[in-house]
Amino acid sequence: MSISVESLTAHFPLTFPAPKPTTHPDLVSTKDLLREEDLLRNPSSFRHWWTAIQNTKEVASTLQKAERSLDLGPEVAALLGPLASPTARKSLQRLTYLYEAALVHFPGSFKLWKSYLQTRMSYVLGKLVVKKRAGGRKKFPEMREALEDEKEDIEQWEGGLDGIVGWEEWKALVALFERALMWLPRMPRLWLLYLSIFNHPFCPSLLSHTHARRTYDRALRTLPPSLHSRIWVRYLLWAESRGGPTTVAIYRRYLVVDPSITERYTALLLSEENSDPRPLEAAKLLLSLARKAARGEYTSPEGKSPYQLLGEWLDVVEQHADEVGMDVDDTDESNKTNDKLDAENAVEAEAKPSAESASVDGTLIRFAGPAIAVAADGKTPLPPYNEDEDPTSERKLNIERIVRKDGLEVYKDQAGRLWTGLATFWIKRGEFDRAKLSFESGIAEVLTIRDFTQIFDAYAEFSESLISAMMESLADPDEDEDEEDVKATESELDGKMKEFEELMDRRPFLVNDVLLRRNPNDVQEWEKRVALWGENDEKVAETYNEALSTVSPRKATANFHRLFVNFAKFYEEGGTAGAAEKDLDSARKILEKATKVNFKAVDDLAEVWCEWAELEIRHENYDQAIRVMQRAAVIPKNVKINYHDQSLPVQARLFKSLKLWSFYVDLEESLGTVESTKAVYDQILELRIANAQVIVNYAAFLEENQYFEESFKVYERGTELFTFPISFEIWNIYLAKFTKRYGGSKVERARDLFEQALEKCPPKSCKPVFLLYAAYEEEYGLAKRAMSVYDRATRVVADEDKFELFTIYIAKATANYGLPATRPIYEHALEVLPDRQTAEMCLRFASMERKLGEIDRARTIYAHASQFCDPRVNPKFWAEWNSFEIDTGSEDTFREMLRIKRSVQAQFNTESSYLAAHMAVKEGAGKMAEEEAVPADPMAAAERQAQGPAFVSAKQSTVVRLEEAEMPSVEAQGNADEIHISDDEDV
């Protein structure tokens, strides 16, 4: 069954005029008589009216749920929405009747109006979808956040009355809202309800466009400013949904008040969904934001930096080059005009006199100035009008000037991105020559390798794409092209390919240019540039001259003097490849010029003079080389100049350069006479710049020329000039040379030298001198004096050297006087040596006494040494004493040894140092196990297995039987003198 639109629209309007029992008899049934009588008796009771309305709603809801499905098709039901059934239409009329009757008595009730409006909306707009929201909302959010939140929370409905079929009912609903706002114009909730219907998808276009915009404007005019933010949120979202000029007009109005959502507006202008994109306006807005952010007048709500805003502007320029930027002619004309204005402003600024206060008879006079634009508050001055920032202006932008002024001059570290963006703009406009010029300008101005790489790669890619496009056009020519056009294209292609090859060849030079622009005083980069020219002598010489005129000596990096030296060698060798004629005069002029340069270090100037002398030597001009060094080594009258005084030029401090004098003296030794060489050495010593090596070299030179006494005098001067430890080496060489030269012929003089050497020698350095002194006395002097030297040495040398010296002393005493004479030496050693070395010395002392048959003395020495030897740390000592008692002792002496051992062990167990000693034993246990197949001490082995500190029992002891482990054959043979002691015997 087909139903026409007219038949559907015939049902409406349902609520206009307002239904009454006189016009609609079925509004009131016999069941409603009691309600009507009650309302007639209590017309001013809001509770009675509210109860009647709520009861009627419940009855209507029950009837609609109980109503059987209609025979309407789904299309018809969708058109009629909530009013598809007769029951729903009748319910709407009954509720309308009640609400209208109640409003006659309570026209100012917000609760009643709101309920009435929501009821009518539910029958027209459909069922409201309630969204669940997690978390709370800010009370006063920023507009950007408010827009996002409101977009998520915007009302949505299920169903709804079609705008064409139910046009009359939609009009009645709008009229009802107008009536409500006539009574309650200051209620923002009613305005929001009213405005929400314009977002309904079925809202008629006559209402959802012009009428909706005017309603939003009336809401803003009616409500106080404090509530405008609630209206603007919906107004802006509604404007976004409409698009086109509506969006632009409304956003422009709001941005005058709050520019914080300018970035959102620019995104809308450039959105793909926007049917009327405005890239020029978006670009001007972004440029304005970038400039304000750079001045600190704007902070991006999204946290974008000024450079990021400028980068977004550049992206817009690249994508919409034709719509945003000027063409080449307009750009050149604009640049000329702006340059002229800048020049005039600069002249005015220089010529403008300083401001002076005007006064009459000493009283200040205030004059009114020109009019100044101010902000909405009437106080904040606004910047002068700039057409580039005016979104309403249709004039395009001068991209080149903006990139230079707002980009390159401000963000110098982002030059690569800005230059490539400018070049891309010209490429998009088809101005390839201008793009190439931009690339070349960028490469010629950037200061970092990162920016250069970015520009160069883009430049190369552009050239390659241009060449490939021309090759494709040649491969597939158009039918309209003739042979002349093809030839012109081929010649142009050849030129482009040649330019591309030259660009690739220029890359190393361009990189070098970047590094030299960043630091023109970088000597290493100038050397690299020279190397890049290869065998092109003309360019090499030009580069050297440019480097020497550019580099500042006081700011240059290391080895600035090498530029002069290498330049001189360039002329000396006849160019890079040696093909040109050698030009020594030019080389000498360059080195002469270098000697007048105030280098950072004196050694740099000294090396220049040395290189000049070497140049003369290489060409066998020996006299000239010596004259050069004589010029360099001229001593001024004032020799008290501080060599390290940086305030003086290096030329004034050159005479104290040891490098210069060392080369000079080597030159004199090779080419000069003995007298001239001696004179140079004497000058070095007089200037007090000599080091120990100079002293040794001078003495060796004199010795080679048979000036022995003079060489010894040089050594003595060296020992006077230097203190220990430097003079220690000079003394060693001096004493060795003297004893070798004179032997025993000048014993007293040699002794005086040794005494002088030992007089100021520190303990840690005097050991070799004592040994040399003692050896000299043994060979050329008296044994008694040699022994006294050894004895003196054991008292003077450092503690770490005493043990070795005592060992030598004892050996020499034994050789000269026999073993008994060593007793005092041993006793003295035990007094002065540290505990660790005392134990070792006691073992040697006891061995000596045992050789002499002094068993009791040896046992006493063992007992004395035992206090320094922990049985766990020094098992060697106790094993030797154990062997000694087995061989020479008795049962009593062996027990005494065991008692001492337990006492010492207990002493070490109670000391904090025992733990450290025990750890040392554990670390060395692995090594000891490899060296000893059988443990020397069973008790120590048991304790090592336990891996913990073991305390000695007071009632039991363990007898160490070293011989049983090392010599099992002794027990088998038997020993009549062996003393057998039980391990468990109580002491």
Coordinates of N, CA and C in Angstrom, one line a residue, residues 661-813:
W661 N 117.1 27.3 20.6 CA 118.5 27.2 21.0 C 119.0 25.8 20.7
S662 N 118.2 24.8 20.9 CA 118.6 23.4 20.7 C 118.9 23.2 19.2
F663 N 118.1 23.7 18.3 CA 118.4 23.6 16.9 C 119.6 24.3 16.6
Y664 N 119.8 25.5 17.2 CA 121.0 26.4 16.9 C 122.2 25.6 17.3
V665 N 122.2 25.0 18.5 CA 123.4 24.4 19.0 C 123.7 23.1 18.2
D666 N 122.7 22.4 17.7 CA 122.9 21.2 16.9 C 123.5 21.7 15.5
L667 N 123.1 22.8 15.0 CA 123.6 23.4 13.8 C 125.1 23.7 14.0
E668 N 125.4 24.3 15.1 CA 126.8 24.7 15.4 C 127.7 23.5 15.5
E669 N 127.2 22.4 16.2 CA 127.9 21.2 16.4 C 128.2 20.6 15.0
S670 N 127.3 20.7 14.1 CA 127.5 20.1 12.8 C 128.3 20.9 11.8
L671 N 128.1 22.2 11.9 CA 128.7 23.1 10.9 C 129.8 24.1 11.5
G672 N 129.7 24.4 12.7 CA 130.5 25.4 13.3 C 131.8 24.8 14.0
T673 N 132.5 25.6 14.7 CA 133.7 25.2 15.4 C 133.3 24.9 16.8
V674 N 134.4 24.4 17.5 CA 134.2 24.0 18.9 C 133.9 25.3 19.7
E675 N 134.6 26.3 19.4 CA 134.5 27.5 20.2 C 133.1 28.2 20.0
S676 N 132.6 28.2 18.8 CA 131.3 28.7 18.5 C 130.2 27.9 19.2
T677 N 130.4 26.6 19.2 CA 129.4 25.7 19.8 C 129.4 25.9 21.3
K678 N 130.6 26.1 21.9 CA 130.7 26.3 23.3 C 130.1 27.6 23.7
A679 N 130.2 28.6 22.8 CA 129.6 29.9 23.1 C 128.1 29.8 23.1
V680 N 127.5 29.0 22.2 CA 126.1 28.9 22.2 C 125.6 28.1 23.4
Y681 N 126.3 27.1 23.8 CA 125.9 26.4 25.0 C 126.0 27.3 26.2
D682 N 127.1 28.1 26.3 CA 127.2 29.0 27.4 C 126.1 30.0 27.5
Q683 N 125.6 30.5 26.3 CA 124.5 31.4 26.3 C 123.2 30.7 26.8
I684 N 123.1 29.5 26.4 CA 121.9 28.7 27.0 C 121.9 28.7 28.5
L685 N 123.1 28.4 29.0 CA 123.2 28.3 30.5 C 123.0 29.6 31.1
E686 N 123.5 30.7 30.5 CA 123.4 32.0 31.1 C 121.9 32.5 31.1
L687 N 121.2 32.1 30.1 CA 119.8 32.4 30.0 C 118.9 31.6 31.0
R688 N 119.6 30.5 31.5 CA 118.9 29.7 32.5 C 117.7 29.0 31.9
I689 N 117.8 28.6 30.6 CA 116.7 27.9 30.0 C 117.1 26.4 29.7
A690 N 118.3 26.0 30.1 CA 118.7 24.6 29.8 C 118.0 23.6 30.7
N691 N 117.8 22.5 30.1 CA 117.3 21.3 30.9 C 118.4 20.3 31.1
A692 N 118.1 19.2 31.7 CA 119.1 18.2 32.0 C 119.7 17.6 30.8
Q693 N 118.9 17.5 29.7 CA 119.4 16.9 28.5 C 120.5 17.9 27.8
V694 N 120.3 19.2 27.9 CA 121.3 20.1 27.4 C 122.6 20.0 28.2
I695 N 122.5 19.9 29.5 CA 123.7 19.7 30.3 C 124.5 18.4 29.9
V696 N 123.7 17.3 29.7 CA 124.4 16.1 29.3 C 125.0 16.2 27.9
N697 N 124.3 16.8 27.0 CA 124.8 17.0 25.6 C 126.0 17.9 25.6
Y698 N 126.0 19.0 26.4 CA 127.2 19.9 26.4 C 128.4 19.1 27.0
A699 N 128.2 18.4 28.1 CA 129.3 17.7 28.6 C 129.8 16.6 27.7
A700 N 128.9 15.9 27.0 CA 129.3 14.9 26.1 C 130.1 15.5 24.9
F701 N 129.6 16.7 24.4 CA 130.3 17.3 23.3 C 131.7 17.7 23.8
L702 N 131.9 18.2 24.9 CA 133.3 18.6 25.4 C 134.1 17.3 25.6
E703 N 133.5 16.3 26.1 CA 134.3 15.0 26.3 C 134.7 14.5 24.9
E704 N 133.9 14.6 23.9 CA 134.3 14.1 22.6 C 135.5 14.9 22.0
N705 N 135.5 16.2 22.4 CA 136.6 17.0 21.9 C 137.7 17.1 22.9
Q706 N 137.8 16.2 23.9 CA 138.9 16.0 24.8 C 139.0 17.2 25.9
Y707 N 137.9 17.8 26.1 CA 137.8 18.9 27.1 C 137.2 18.2 28.4
F708 N 138.0 17.4 29.0 CA 137.4 16.6 30.1 C 137.1 17.4 31.3
E709 N 138.0 18.2 31.7 CA 137.8 19.1 32.9 C 136.6 20.0 32.7
E710 N 136.5 20.6 31.5 CA 135.4 21.5 31.2 C 134.1 20.7 31.2
S711 N 134.1 19.5 30.8 CA 132.9 18.7 30.8 C 132.4 18.4 32.2
F712 N 133.4 18.2 33.1 CA 133.1 18.0 34.5 C 132.5 19.3 35.2
K713 N 133.1 20.4 34.7 CA 132.6 21.7 35.2 C 131.1 21.9 34.8
V714 N 130.8 21.4 33.6 CA 129.4 21.5 33.1 C 128.5 20.6 33.9
Y715 N 129.0 19.4 34.2 CA 128.2 18.6 35.1 C 127.9 19.3 36.5
E716 N 129.0 19.9 37.0 CA 128.8 20.6 38.3 C 127.8 21.8 38.2
R717 N 127.9 22.5 37.1 CA 126.9 23.6 36.9 C 125.5 23.0 36.8
G718 N 125.4 21.9 36.2 CA 124.1 21.2 36.1 C 123.5 20.8 37.4
T719 N 124.4 20.3 38.3 CA 123.9 19.9 39.6 C 123.6 21.1 40.4
E720 N 124.2 22.2 40.1 CA 123.8 23.4 40.9 C 122.5 24.0 40.4
L721 N 122.3 23.9 39.0 CA 121.1 24.5 38.5 C 119.8 23.7 38.9
F722 N 119.9 22.4 38.9 CA 118.8 21.6 39.1 C 118.8 20.9 40.5
T723 N 117.6 20.6 41.0 CA 117.5 19.9 42.3 C 117.0 18.5 42.0
F724 N 117.0 17.7 43.1 CA 116.5 16.3 42.9 C 115.0 16.4 42.6
P725 N 114.5 15.5 41.8 CA 115.2 14.3 41.2 C 115.8 14.5 39.9
I726 N 115.8 15.7 39.3 CA 116.4 16.0 38.0 C 117.9 15.8 38.1
S727 N 118.5 16.4 39.2 CA 120.0 16.4 39.3 C 120.5 15.0 39.6
F728 N 119.6 14.1 40.0 CA 120.0 12.7 40.3 C 120.6 12.0 39.1
E729 N 119.9 12.2 37.9 CA 120.5 11.6 36.7 C 121.8 12.2 36.3
I730 N 121.9 13.6 36.5 CA 123.2 14.2 36.2 C 124.3 13.7 37.1
W731 N 124.0 13.5 38.4 CA 125.0 13.0 39.3 C 125.4 11.5 38.9
N732 N 124.5 10.8 38.5 CA 124.8 9.4 38.1 C 125.8 9.4 36.9
I733 N 125.5 10.2 35.9 CA 126.4 10.3 34.8 C 127.7 10.9 35.1
Y734 N 127.7 11.9 35.9 CA 128.9 12.6 36.3 C 129.8 11.7 37.1
L735 N 129.3 11.0 38.1 CA 130.1 10.1 38.9 C 130.7 8.9 38.1
A736 N 129.8 8.4 37.2 CA 130.3 7.3 36.4 C 131.4 7.7 35.5
K737 N 131.2 8.9 34.8 CA 132.3 9.5 34.0 C 133.6 9.8 34.7
F738 N 133.4 10.3 35.9 CA 134.6 10.7 36.7 C 135.4 9.5 37.1
T739 N 134.7 8.5 37.7 CA 135.4 7.3 38.1 C 136.0 6.5 37.0
K740 N 135.4 6.6 35.8 CA 135.9 5.9 34.7 C 137.2 6.7 34.2
R741 N 137.2 8.0 34.3 CA 138.3 8.8 33.8 C 139.5 8.7 34.7
Y742 N 139.3 8.9 36.0 CA 140.4 9.0 36.9 C 140.7 7.7 37.7
G743 N 139.7 6.9 37.8 CA 139.9 5.6 38.6 C 140.3 5.9 40.0
G744 N 141.5 5.4 40.4 CA 141.9 5.6 41.8 C 142.9 6.7 41.9
S745 N 143.2 7.5 40.9 CA 144.2 8.6 40.9 C 143.7 9.8 41.7
K746 N 142.4 10.0 41.8 CA 141.9 11.2 42.5 C 140.8 10.7 43.5
V747 N 141.3 9.9 44.5 CA 140.3 9.3 45.4 C 139.6 10.3 46.2
E748 N 140.4 11.3 46.8 CA 139.8 12.2 47.6 C 138.8 13.1 46.9
R749 N 139.1 13.5 45.7 CA 138.2 14.3 44.9 C 136.9 13.5 44.6
A750 N 137.1 12.2 44.3 CA 135.9 11.4 44.1 C 135.0 11.3 45.3
R751 N 135.7 11.1 46.5 CA 134.9 11.0 47.7 C 134.2 12.3 48.0
D752 N 134.8 13.5 47.7 CA 134.1 14.7 47.8 C 132.9 14.8 46.9
L753 N 133.0 14.3 45.7 CA 131.9 14.3 44.8 C 130.8 13.4 45.3
F754 N 131.1 12.2 45.8 CA 130.1 11.3 46.3 C 129.4 12.0 47.5
E755 N 130.2 12.6 48.4 CA 129.6 13.3 49.6 C 128.6 14.4 49.1
Q756 N 129.1 15.2 48.1 CA 128.2 16.3 47.6 C 126.9 15.7 47.0
A757 N 127.0 14.6 46.3 CA 125.8 14.0 45.7 C 124.9 13.5 46.8
L758 N 125.4 12.9 47.9 CA 124.6 12.4 48.9 C 124.0 13.4 49.9
E759 N 124.6 14.6 49.8 CA 124.3 15.7 50.8 C 122.8 16.1 50.7
K760 N 122.4 16.3 49.5 CA 121.0 16.7 49.2 C 120.1 15.7 48.6
C761 N 120.6 14.5 48.5 CA 119.9 13.4 47.8 C 118.8 12.9 48.8
P762 N 117.5 12.8 48.3 CA 116.4 12.3 49.2 C 116.6 10.8 49.4
P763 N 116.0 10.2 50.5 CA 116.3 8.8 50.8 C 115.8 7.9 49.6
K764 N 114.8 8.2 48.9 CA 114.3 7.3 47.9 C 115.2 7.2 46.7
S765 N 116.1 8.2 46.5 CA 117.0 8.2 45.4 C 118.4 7.9 45.6
C766 N 118.8 7.8 46.9 CA 120.3 7.7 47.2 C 120.8 6.3 47.2
K767 N 120.0 5.3 47.0 CA 120.5 3.9 47.0 C 121.5 3.7 45.9
P768 N 121.3 4.1 44.6 CA 122.3 3.8 43.6 C 123.6 4.5 43.8
V769 N 123.5 5.8 44.4 CA 124.7 6.5 44.7 C 125.5 5.8 45.8
F770 N 124.9 5.3 46.8 CA 125.6 4.6 47.9 C 126.3 3.3 47.3
L771 N 125.6 2.6 46.5 CA 126.1 1.4 45.9 C 127.4 1.7 45.0
L772 N 127.2 2.8 44.2 CA 128.4 3.3 43.4 C 129.5 3.7 44.3
Y773 N 129.2 4.4 45.4 CA 130.2 4.9 46.3 C 131.0 3.7 47.0
A774 N 130.2 2.7 47.4 CA 130.8 1.6 48.1 C 131.6 0.7 47.1
A775 N 131.1 0.6 45.9 CA 131.9 -0.1 44.9 C 133.2 0.6 44.6
Y776 N 133.1 1.9 44.5 CA 134.4 2.7 44.3 C 135.4 2.5 45.4
E777 N 134.9 2.5 46.7 CA 135.8 2.3 47.8 C 136.4 0.9 47.8
E778 N 135.5 -0.1 47.5 CA 136.1 -1.5 47.4 C 137.2 -1.6 46.4
E779 N 137.0 -0.9 45.2 CA 137.9 -1.1 44.2 C 139.2 -0.2 44.3
Y780 N 139.0 1.0 44.8 CA 140.1 2.0 44.8 C 140.4 2.5 46.2
G781 N 139.5 2.2 47.2 CA 139.7 2.7 48.5 C 140.0 1.6 49.5
L782 N 139.5 1.7 50.7 CA 139.6 0.7 51.8 C 138.3 0.0 52.1
A783 N 138.5 -1.3 52.4 CA 137.3 -2.1 52.7 C 136.6 -1.6 53.9
K784 N 137.3 -1.0 54.9 CA 136.7 -0.5 56.1 C 135.8 0.7 55.7
R785 N 136.2 1.6 54.8 CA 135.4 2.7 54.3 C 134.2 2.2 53.5
A786 N 134.4 1.1 52.8 CA 133.3 0.5 52.1 C 132.2 0.0 53.0
M787 N 132.7 -0.6 54.1 CA 131.7 -1.1 55.1 C 131.0 0.0 55.8
S788 N 131.7 1.1 56.0 CA 131.1 2.3 56.7 C 130.0 2.9 55.7
V789 N 130.3 2.9 54.4 CA 129.4 3.4 53.4 C 128.1 2.5 53.4
Y790 N 128.3 1.2 53.5 CA 127.1 0.3 53.5 C 126.3 0.5 54.8
D791 N 127.1 0.7 55.9 CA 126.4 0.9 57.2 C 125.6 2.2 57.2
R792 N 126.2 3.2 56.6 CA 125.5 4.5 56.5 C 124.3 4.4 55.5
A793 N 124.5 3.6 54.5 CA 123.4 3.5 53.6 C 122.1 2.8 54.2
T794 N 122.4 1.8 55.1 CA 121.3 1.1 55.7 C 120.5 2.1 56.7
R795 N 121.1 3.2 57.1 CA 120.5 4.1 58.0 C 119.8 5.2 57.2
V796 N 120.1 5.5 56.0 CA 119.6 6.6 55.2 C 118.6 6.3 54.2
V797 N 118.7 5.2 53.5 CA 117.8 4.9 52.4 C 116.4 4.7 52.9
A798 N 115.5 4.7 51.9 CA 114.1 4.5 52.2 C 113.8 3.1 52.7
D799 N 112.7 2.9 53.4 CA 112.4 1.6 54.1 C 112.3 0.5 53.1
E800 N 111.8 0.8 51.9 CA 111.6 -0.3 50.9 C 112.9 -0.8 50.3
D801 N 114.0 0.0 50.5 CA 115.3 -0.4 49.9 C 116.2 -1.0 51.0
K802 N 115.8 -0.9 52.3 CA 116.7 -1.3 53.4 C 117.0 -2.8 53.3
F803 N 116.0 -3.6 53.1 CA 116.3 -5.1 53.1 C 117.3 -5.5 52.1
E804 N 117.2 -4.9 50.9 CA 118.2 -5.2 49.8 C 119.6 -4.8 50.2
L805 N 119.7 -3.6 50.8 CA 121.0 -3.1 51.2 C 121.6 -3.9 52.3
F806 N 120.7 -4.3 53.3 CA 121.2 -5.1 54.4 C 121.7 -6.5 53.8
T807 N 121.1 -7.0 52.8 CA 121.5 -8.2 52.2 C 122.9 -8.1 51.6
I808 N 123.1 -7.0 50.8 CA 124.4 -6.7 50.2 C 125.4 -6.5 51.3
Y809 N 125.1 -5.7 52.3 CA 126.0 -5.4 53.4 C 126.5 -6.6 54.1
I810 N 125.5 -7.5 54.4 CA 125.9 -8.8 55.0 C 126.8 -9.6 54.1
A811 N 126.4 -9.7 52.9 CA 127.3 -10.5 51.9 C 128.7 -9.9 51.9
K812 N 128.8 -8.6 51.8 CA 130.2 -8.0 51.7 C 130.9 -8.2 53.0
A813 N 130.2 -8.1 54.2 CA 130.9 -8.3 55.5 C 131.3 -9.7 55.6

